[in-house]
DNA sequence: CTAATGTGGCTCATACAACGCCCATGAAAT
DNA sequence: ATTTCATGGGCGTTGTATGAGCCACATTAG
């Protein structure tokens, strides 16, 4: 039952995706790669690449990140080699946190 | 014709997604929010949130970014307010680049 | 100029992601 | 100890994102 309501996004979320798409497009052109070339390399269709560069919110994150990797856009601003380290670090931190959370339903800020 | 072959991803891409998922989970727990709470707020199902936190590569980037926004994980390490500016900046840069690219088909590095 | 090619934007068919609902486990609170 | 409830995972259904193919237009090379 995959969603009967269109789904909504915060503007920050939309901006972030659009920015990522723009960065990808910029990087691709600067490296003089055709859309088809990148699409093939990423194992996706040219149409999907177009949507990614346009900042379409409904693309697999895997496809987007893969393309970003290919054209040389760094995620997290983090050094490529440093990523696995951060990953382990995050896993360790998670191990220390409580397994489940009791919600006190305290009001939280919600201004996007 | 949505893909007959499973699709492959680079390890960097997998790591990045897993890291993002971990950061989201960490942030959620630290803020004492239940999975259901966050899922509702993001307008997604609890199951999808689970996959996002696990770093599943096949989730809409919109859903992932939305959740990240909600639990307070910053994308791009960039300041939240600064994002629209960067967006415009990227658009301007794109306007200066060539509209299309002639591939010289020069070999490119491909080591991930 | 012309030819070649990259791009954007459609349509269509279909594999599959997301949903809702279920149960089992285990942590937290009483 | 007992109850409450968050979590992880499975299953069946269905809306939808994806890939393929096409076209028209723009851009670059020759």
mmCIF file of C-alpha atoms (C1' of nucleotides) in Angstrom:
data_model
loop_
_atom_site.group_PDB
_atom_site.id
_atom_site.type_symbol
_atom_site.label_atom_id
_atom_site.label_comp_id
_atom_site.label_asym_id
_atom_site.label_seq_id
_atom_site.Cartn_x
_atom_site.Cartn_y
_atom_site.Cartn_z
ATOM 1 C CA UNK A 1 0.000 0.000 0.000
ATOM 2 C CA UNK A 2 2.576 2.488 -1.158
ATOM 3 C CA UNK A 3 1.359 5.865 -0.203
ATOM 4 C CA UNK A 4 -1.917 7.375 -1.250
ATOM 5 C CA UNK A 5 -0.921 10.885 -0.227
ATOM 6 C CA UNK A 6 1.743 12.733 -2.286
ATOM 7 C CA UNK A 7 4.112 13.253 0.626
ATOM 8 C CA UNK A 8 5.446 16.603 1.652
ATOM 9 C CA UNK A 9 8.940 17.903 2.244
ATOM 10 C CA UNK A 10 10.464 20.732 4.178
ATOM 11 C CA UNK A 11 12.036 23.543 2.219
ATOM 12 C CA UNK A 12 15.406 22.747 3.738
ATOM 13 C CA UNK A 13 15.082 19.246 2.442
ATOM 14 C CA UNK A 14 14.167 20.472 -1.032
ATOM 15 C CA UNK A 15 17.016 22.943 -1.062
ATOM 16 C CA UNK A 16 19.515 20.353 0.028
ATOM 17 C CA UNK A 17 18.491 17.970 -2.730
ATOM 18 C CA UNK A 18 18.449 20.703 -5.346
ATOM 19 C CA UNK A 19 21.879 21.836 -4.240
ATOM 20 C CA UNK A 20 23.251 18.345 -4.424
ATOM 21 C CA UNK A 21 21.809 17.951 -7.887
ATOM 22 C CA UNK A 22 23.320 21.236 -8.967
ATOM 23 C CA UNK A 23 26.704 20.293 -7.598
ATOM 24 C CA UNK A 24 26.540 17.035 -9.492
ATOM 25 C CA UNK A 25 25.619 18.736 -12.735
ATOM 26 C CA UNK A 26 28.341 21.326 -12.300
ATOM 27 C CA UNK A 27 30.930 18.686 -11.528
ATOM 28 C CA UNK A 28 29.883 16.567 -14.486
ATOM 29 C CA UNK A 29 30.128 19.404 -16.974
ATOM 30 C CA UNK A 30 33.402 20.658 -15.598
ATOM 31 C CA UNK A 31 34.817 17.204 -16.091
ATOM 32 C CA UNK A 32 33.399 17.188 -19.580
ATOM 33 C CA UNK A 33 31.374 14.052 -19.131
ATOM 34 C CA UNK A 34 28.196 13.529 -21.110
ATOM 35 C CA UNK A 35 25.011 12.613 -19.330
ATOM 36 C CA UNK A 36 24.991 9.268 -21.093
ATOM 37 C CA UNK A 37 28.557 8.568 -20.028
ATOM 38 C CA UNK A 38 27.835 9.182 -16.370
ATOM 39 C CA UNK A 39 24.535 7.336 -16.512
ATOM 40 C CA UNK A 40 26.211 4.260 -17.979
ATOM 41 C CA UNK A 41 28.984 4.398 -15.434
ATOM 42 C CA UNK A 42 26.472 4.606 -12.610
ATOM 43 C CA UNK A 43 24.355 1.880 -14.117
ATOM 44 C CA UNK A 44 21.290 4.073 -14.401
ATOM 45 C CA UNK A 45 19.297 5.526 -17.266
ATOM 46 C CA UNK A 46 19.926 8.968 -18.676
ATOM 47 C CA UNK A 47 16.444 9.997 -17.679
ATOM 48 C CA UNK A 48 17.109 9.198 -14.045
ATOM 49 C CA UNK A 49 20.322 11.180 -14.139
ATOM 50 C CA UNK A 50 18.367 14.145 -15.443
ATOM 51 C CA UNK A 51 15.980 13.914 -12.533
ATOM 52 C CA UNK A 52 18.841 13.618 -10.088
ATOM 53 C CA UNK A 53 20.521 16.732 -11.455
ATOM 54 C CA UNK A 54 17.209 18.541 -11.270
ATOM 55 C CA UNK A 55 16.941 17.677 -7.610
ATOM 56 C CA UNK A 56 14.026 15.288 -7.814
ATOM 57 C CA UNK A 57 13.261 14.129 -4.300
ATOM 58 C CA UNK A 58 11.997 10.739 -5.380
ATOM 59 C CA UNK A 59 15.173 9.028 -6.458
ATOM 60 C CA UNK A 60 16.930 6.251 -4.659
ATOM 61 C CA UNK A 61 19.553 7.720 -2.414
ATOM 62 C CA UNK A 62 21.871 5.011 -3.663
ATOM 63 C CA UNK A 63 21.644 6.203 -7.246
ATOM 64 C CA UNK A 64 22.168 9.810 -6.229
ATOM 65 C CA UNK A 65 25.183 9.058 -4.062
ATOM 66 C CA UNK A 66 26.634 6.793 -6.708
ATOM 67 C CA UNK A 67 26.455 9.529 -9.296
ATOM 68 C CA UNK A 68 27.877 12.030 -6.848
ATOM 69 C CA UNK A 69 30.780 9.701 -6.258
ATOM 70 C CA UNK A 70 31.407 9.257 -9.944
ATOM 71 C CA UNK A 71 31.509 12.936 -10.798
ATOM 72 C CA UNK A 72 33.559 13.668 -7.706
ATOM 73 C CA UNK A 73 31.133 15.395 -5.386
ATOM 74 C CA UNK A 74 32.097 14.592 -1.813
ATOM 75 C CA UNK A 75 29.303 13.761 0.581
ATOM 76 C CA UNK A 76 29.500 15.080 4.112
ATOM 77 C CA UNK A 77 32.366 17.314 3.026
ATOM 78 C CA UNK A 78 34.289 14.530 4.658
ATOM 79 C CA UNK A 79 37.430 13.144 3.210
ATOM 80 C CA UNK A 80 36.733 10.073 1.169
ATOM 81 C CA UNK A 81 39.191 7.918 3.047
ATOM 82 C CA UNK A 82 37.956 9.114 6.419
ATOM 83 C CA UNK A 83 34.445 7.847 5.901
ATOM 84 C CA UNK A 84 34.874 4.265 7.100
ATOM 85 C CA UNK A 85 36.388 5.645 10.291
ATOM 86 C CA UNK A 86 33.436 7.873 10.981
ATOM 87 C CA UNK A 87 31.182 4.939 10.288
ATOM 88 C CA UNK A 88 32.814 2.788 12.953
ATOM 89 C CA UNK A 89 32.801 5.694 15.344
ATOM 90 C CA UNK A 90 29.077 6.165 14.895
ATOM 91 C CA UNK A 91 28.462 2.460 15.426
ATOM 92 C CA UNK A 92 30.396 2.540 18.676
ATOM 93 C CA UNK A 93 28.438 5.508 19.891
ATOM 94 C CA UNK A 94 25.187 3.778 19.095
ATOM 95 C CA UNK A 95 26.181 0.827 21.222
ATOM 96 C CA UNK A 96 26.295 3.074 24.254
ATOM 97 C CA UNK A 97 22.866 4.538 23.800
ATOM 98 C CA UNK A 98 19.695 3.020 25.272
ATOM 99 C CA UNK A 99 18.171 0.284 23.146
ATOM 100 C CA UNK A 100 14.772 1.846 23.173
ATOM 101 C CA UNK A 101 13.259 5.175 24.012
ATOM 102 C CA UNK A 102 10.420 6.041 26.291
ATOM 103 C CA UNK A 103 8.697 9.024 24.827
ATOM 104 C CA UNK A 104 7.701 11.631 27.329
ATOM 105 C CA UNK A 105 6.088 13.284 24.324
ATOM 106 C CA UNK A 106 7.786 16.507 25.244
ATOM 107 C CA UNK A 107 7.093 19.215 22.743
ATOM 108 C CA UNK A 108 9.861 19.761 20.256
ATOM 109 C CA UNK A 109 10.626 22.574 17.904
ATOM 110 C CA UNK A 110 9.272 22.091 14.469
ATOM 111 C CA UNK A 111 10.106 25.165 12.457
ATOM 112 C CA UNK A 112 11.388 24.539 8.981
ATOM 113 C CA UNK B 1 10.912 -1.326 -17.251
ATOM 114 C CA UNK B 2 12.334 -0.737 -13.799
ATOM 115 C CA UNK B 3 15.604 -2.532 -13.752
ATOM 116 C CA UNK B 4 16.091 -6.228 -14.300
ATOM 117 C CA UNK B 5 19.599 -6.224 -12.845
ATOM 118 C CA UNK B 6 20.026 -5.644 -9.090
ATOM 119 C CA UNK B 7 22.220 -2.535 -9.477
ATOM 120 C CA UNK B 8 25.591 -2.154 -7.894
ATOM 121 C CA UNK B 9 27.090 0.540 -5.696
ATOM 122 C CA UNK B 10 30.572 1.667 -4.830
ATOM 123 C CA UNK B 11 31.771 1.028 -1.310
ATOM 124 C CA UNK B 12 32.132 4.751 -0.762
ATOM 125 C CA UNK B 13 28.505 5.161 -1.653
ATOM 126 C CA UNK B 14 27.466 2.379 0.717
ATOM 127 C CA UNK B 15 29.559 3.798 3.523
ATOM 128 C CA UNK B 16 28.147 7.257 3.064
ATOM 129 C CA UNK B 17 24.590 6.005 3.239
ATOM 130 C CA UNK B 18 25.292 3.801 6.222
ATOM 131 C CA UNK B 19 26.971 6.690 7.985
ATOM 132 C CA UNK B 20 24.067 8.987 7.323
ATOM 133 C CA UNK B 21 21.677 6.348 8.626
ATOM 134 C CA UNK B 22 23.784 5.908 11.744
ATOM 135 C CA UNK B 23 23.908 9.627 12.352
ATOM 136 C CA UNK B 24 20.155 9.794 12.043
ATOM 137 C CA UNK B 25 19.624 6.957 14.479
ATOM 138 C CA UNK B 26 22.070 8.432 16.957
ATOM 139 C CA UNK B 27 20.453 11.831 16.740
ATOM 140 C CA UNK B 28 16.985 10.388 17.131
ATOM 141 C CA UNK B 29 17.835 8.427 20.250
ATOM 142 C CA UNK B 30 19.775 11.272 21.801
ATOM 143 C CA UNK B 31 16.723 13.434 21.380
ATOM 144 C CA UNK B 32 14.601 10.688 22.905
ATOM 145 C CA UNK B 33 12.262 10.379 19.980
ATOM 146 C CA UNK B 34 10.603 7.083 19.197
ATOM 147 C CA UNK B 35 10.779 5.653 15.718
ATOM 148 C CA UNK B 36 7.035 6.050 15.377
ATOM 149 C CA UNK B 37 7.210 9.674 16.411
ATOM 150 C CA UNK B 38 9.817 10.549 13.821
ATOM 151 C CA UNK B 39 8.113 8.479 11.137
ATOM 152 C CA UNK B 40 4.833 10.277 11.709
ATOM 153 C CA UNK B 41 6.509 13.639 11.661
ATOM 154 C CA UNK B 42 8.243 12.821 8.389
ATOM 155 C CA UNK B 43 5.089 11.373 6.940
ATOM 156 C CA UNK B 44 6.593 7.953 6.364
ATOM 157 C CA UNK B 45 6.049 4.497 7.791
ATOM 158 C CA UNK B 46 8.041 3.121 10.675
ATOM 159 C CA UNK B 47 9.338 0.380 8.433
ATOM 160 C CA UNK B 48 10.829 2.865 6.031
ATOM 161 C CA UNK B 49 12.496 4.718 8.868
ATOM 162 C CA UNK B 50 14.068 1.459 9.961
ATOM 163 C CA UNK B 51 15.521 0.958 6.520
ATOM 164 C CA UNK B 52 16.785 4.505 6.408
ATOM 165 C CA UNK B 53 18.559 4.121 9.730
ATOM 166 C CA UNK B 54 20.043 0.866 8.524
ATOM 167 C CA UNK B 55 21.452 2.648 5.496
ATOM 168 C CA UNK B 56 19.319 1.019 2.847
ATOM 169 C CA UNK B 57 20.385 2.423 -0.503
ATOM 170 C CA UNK B 58 16.939 2.112 -2.036
ATOM 171 C CA UNK B 59 15.054 4.814 -0.247
ATOM 172 C CA UNK B 60 13.892 8.068 -1.736
ATOM 173 C CA UNK B 61 16.455 10.713 -1.049
ATOM 174 C CA UNK B 62 13.597 12.997 -0.112
ATOM 175 C CA UNK B 63 12.493 10.740 2.721
ATOM 176 C CA UNK B 64 16.034 10.347 4.005
ATOM 177 C CA UNK B 65 16.785 14.056 3.942
ATOM 178 C CA UNK B 66 13.448 14.851 5.524
ATOM 179 C CA UNK B 67 14.169 12.538 8.421
ATOM 180 C CA UNK B 68 17.669 13.907 8.745
ATOM 181 C CA UNK B 69 16.226 17.381 8.953
ATOM 182 C CA UNK B 70 13.737 16.355 11.612
ATOM 183 C CA UNK B 71 16.230 14.729 13.926
ATOM 184 C CA UNK B 72 18.696 17.532 13.365
ATOM 185 C CA UNK B 73 21.374 16.013 11.187
ATOM 186 C CA UNK B 74 22.821 18.692 8.964
ATOM 187 C CA UNK B 75 23.453 17.832 5.352
ATOM 188 C CA UNK B 76 26.554 19.226 3.681
ATOM 189 C CA UNK B 77 27.929 20.235 7.060
ATOM 190 C CA UNK B 78 26.606 23.561 5.876
ATOM 191 C CA UNK B 79 24.695 25.925 8.045
ATOM 192 C CA UNK B 80 20.990 25.477 7.589
ATOM 193 C CA UNK B 81 20.367 29.108 6.750
ATOM 194 C CA UNK B 82 23.268 29.216 4.302
ATOM 195 C CA UNK B 83 21.843 26.566 2.047
ATOM 196 C CA UNK B 84 19.628 28.722 -0.171
ATOM 197 C CA UNK B 85 22.643 30.934 -0.814
ATOM 198 C CA UNK B 86 24.780 28.055 -1.934
ATOM 199 C CA UNK B 87 21.937 26.944 -4.124
ATOM 200 C CA UNK B 88 21.789 30.236 -5.959
ATOM 201 C CA UNK B 89 25.547 30.285 -6.236
ATOM 202 C CA UNK B 90 25.562 26.886 -7.868
ATOM 203 C CA UNK B 91 22.847 27.952 -10.291
ATOM 204 C CA UNK B 92 24.868 30.988 -11.312
ATOM 205 C CA UNK B 93 27.920 28.874 -11.877
ATOM 206 C CA UNK B 94 25.959 26.499 -14.038
ATOM 207 C CA UNK B 95 24.848 29.345 -16.243
ATOM 208 C CA UNK B 96 28.448 30.018 -17.171
ATOM 209 C CA UNK B 97 29.280 26.478 -18.135
ATOM 210 C CA UNK B 98 28.857 25.122 -21.679
ATOM 211 C CA UNK B 99 25.337 23.931 -22.399
ATOM 212 C CA UNK B 100 26.468 20.623 -23.733
ATOM 213 C CA UNK B 101 29.588 18.546 -23.654
ATOM 214 C CA UNK B 102 31.463 16.893 -26.460
ATOM 215 C CA UNK B 103 32.968 13.743 -25.106
ATOM 216 C CA UNK B 104 36.504 13.154 -26.186
ATOM 217 C CA UNK B 105 36.012 9.827 -24.518
ATOM 218 C CA UNK B 106 39.249 10.330 -22.647
ATOM 219 C CA UNK B 107 39.892 7.601 -20.121
ATOM 220 C CA UNK B 108 39.051 8.553 -16.589
ATOM 221 C CA UNK B 109 39.995 7.114 -13.250
ATOM 222 C CA UNK B 110 37.511 4.705 -11.832
ATOM 223 C CA UNK B 111 38.905 3.377 -8.606
ATOM 224 C CA UNK B 112 36.518 3.132 -5.713
ATOM 225 C "C1'" DC C 1 26.756 26.328 -44.114
ATOM 226 C "C1'" DT C 2 25.931 20.936 -42.740
ATOM 227 C "C1'" DA C 3 26.554 16.988 -39.974
ATOM 228 C "C1'" DA C 4 26.905 15.011 -35.617
ATOM 229 C "C1'" DT C 5 25.706 14.730 -31.110
ATOM 230 C "C1'" DG C 6 24.065 16.181 -26.424
ATOM 231 C "C1'" DT C 7 20.069 17.461 -24.069
ATOM 232 C "C1'" DG C 8 15.160 17.965 -22.326
ATOM 233 C "C1'" DG C 9 10.889 16.178 -22.308
ATOM 234 C "C1'" DC C 10 7.552 13.268 -23.247
ATOM 235 C "C1'" DT C 11 4.979 8.200 -23.184
ATOM 236 C "C1'" DC C 12 4.370 3.439 -21.744
ATOM 237 C "C1'" DA C 13 4.971 -1.021 -19.329
ATOM 238 C "C1'" DT C 14 6.492 -3.247 -15.285
ATOM 239 C "C1'" DA C 15 9.467 -4.505 -11.348
ATOM 240 C "C1'" DC C 16 9.603 -3.132 -6.924
ATOM 241 C "C1'" DA C 17 9.475 0.151 -2.806
ATOM 242 C "C1'" DA C 18 6.361 1.657 0.579
ATOM 243 C "C1'" DC C 19 2.435 0.849 3.182
ATOM 244 C "C1'" DG C 20 -0.406 -1.453 6.822
ATOM 245 C "C1'" DC C 21 -0.869 -5.068 9.791
ATOM 246 C "C1'" DC C 22 0.835 -8.800 12.045
ATOM 247 C "C1'" DC C 23 3.764 -11.140 15.853
ATOM 248 C "C1'" DA C 24 7.916 -11.894 18.959
ATOM 249 C "C1'" DT C 25 11.385 -10.015 21.654
ATOM 250 C "C1'" DG C 26 13.131 -7.282 25.145
ATOM 251 C "C1'" DA C 27 13.811 -2.951 27.527
ATOM 252 C "C1'" DA C 28 11.747 0.339 30.617
ATOM 253 C "C1'" DA C 29 8.497 1.734 34.089
ATOM 254 C "C1'" DT C 30 5.255 0.683 37.754
ATOM 255 C "C1'" DA D 1 7.014 -9.549 39.059
ATOM 256 C "C1'" DT D 2 3.972 -7.476 35.996
ATOM 257 C "C1'" DT D 3 2.688 -4.354 32.669
ATOM 258 C "C1'" DT D 4 3.696 -1.149 29.027
ATOM 259 C "C1'" DC D 5 5.510 -0.153 24.838
ATOM 260 C "C1'" DA D 6 9.511 0.419 21.494
ATOM 261 C "C1'" DT D 7 11.704 -2.229 18.290
ATOM 262 C "C1'" DG D 8 12.809 -5.712 14.501
ATOM 263 C "C1'" DG D 9 11.138 -8.362 11.088
ATOM 264 C "C1'" DG D 10 7.786 -10.842 7.933
ATOM 265 C "C1'" DC D 11 3.920 -10.862 4.532
ATOM 266 C "C1'" DG D 12 0.514 -9.439 0.980
ATOM 267 C "C1'" DT D 13 -1.098 -5.523 -1.705
ATOM 268 C "C1'" DT D 14 -0.574 -1.661 -4.723
ATOM 269 C "C1'" DG D 15 0.955 2.882 -6.170
ATOM 270 C "C1'" DT D 16 4.853 4.526 -8.405
ATOM 271 C "C1'" DA D 17 9.724 5.280 -9.829
ATOM 272 C "C1'" DT D 18 12.493 3.396 -13.282
ATOM 273 C "C1'" DG D 19 14.217 2.089 -17.915
ATOM 274 C "C1'" DA D 20 13.447 2.012 -22.844
ATOM 275 C "C1'" DG D 21 12.327 4.328 -26.736
ATOM 276 C "C1'" DC D 22 11.034 8.123 -29.116
ATOM 277 C "C1'" DC D 23 11.012 13.063 -30.670
ATOM 278 C "C1'" DA D 24 12.372 18.108 -31.235
ATOM 279 C "C1'" DC D 25 15.616 21.417 -30.241
ATOM 280 C "C1'" DA D 26 20.123 23.251 -29.174
ATOM 281 C "C1'" DT D 27 24.904 23.148 -29.413
ATOM 282 C "C1'" DT D 28 29.298 21.963 -31.053
ATOM 283 C "C1'" DA D 29 32.612 20.363 -34.565
ATOM 284 C "C1'" DG D 30 34.166 20.345 -39.276
#
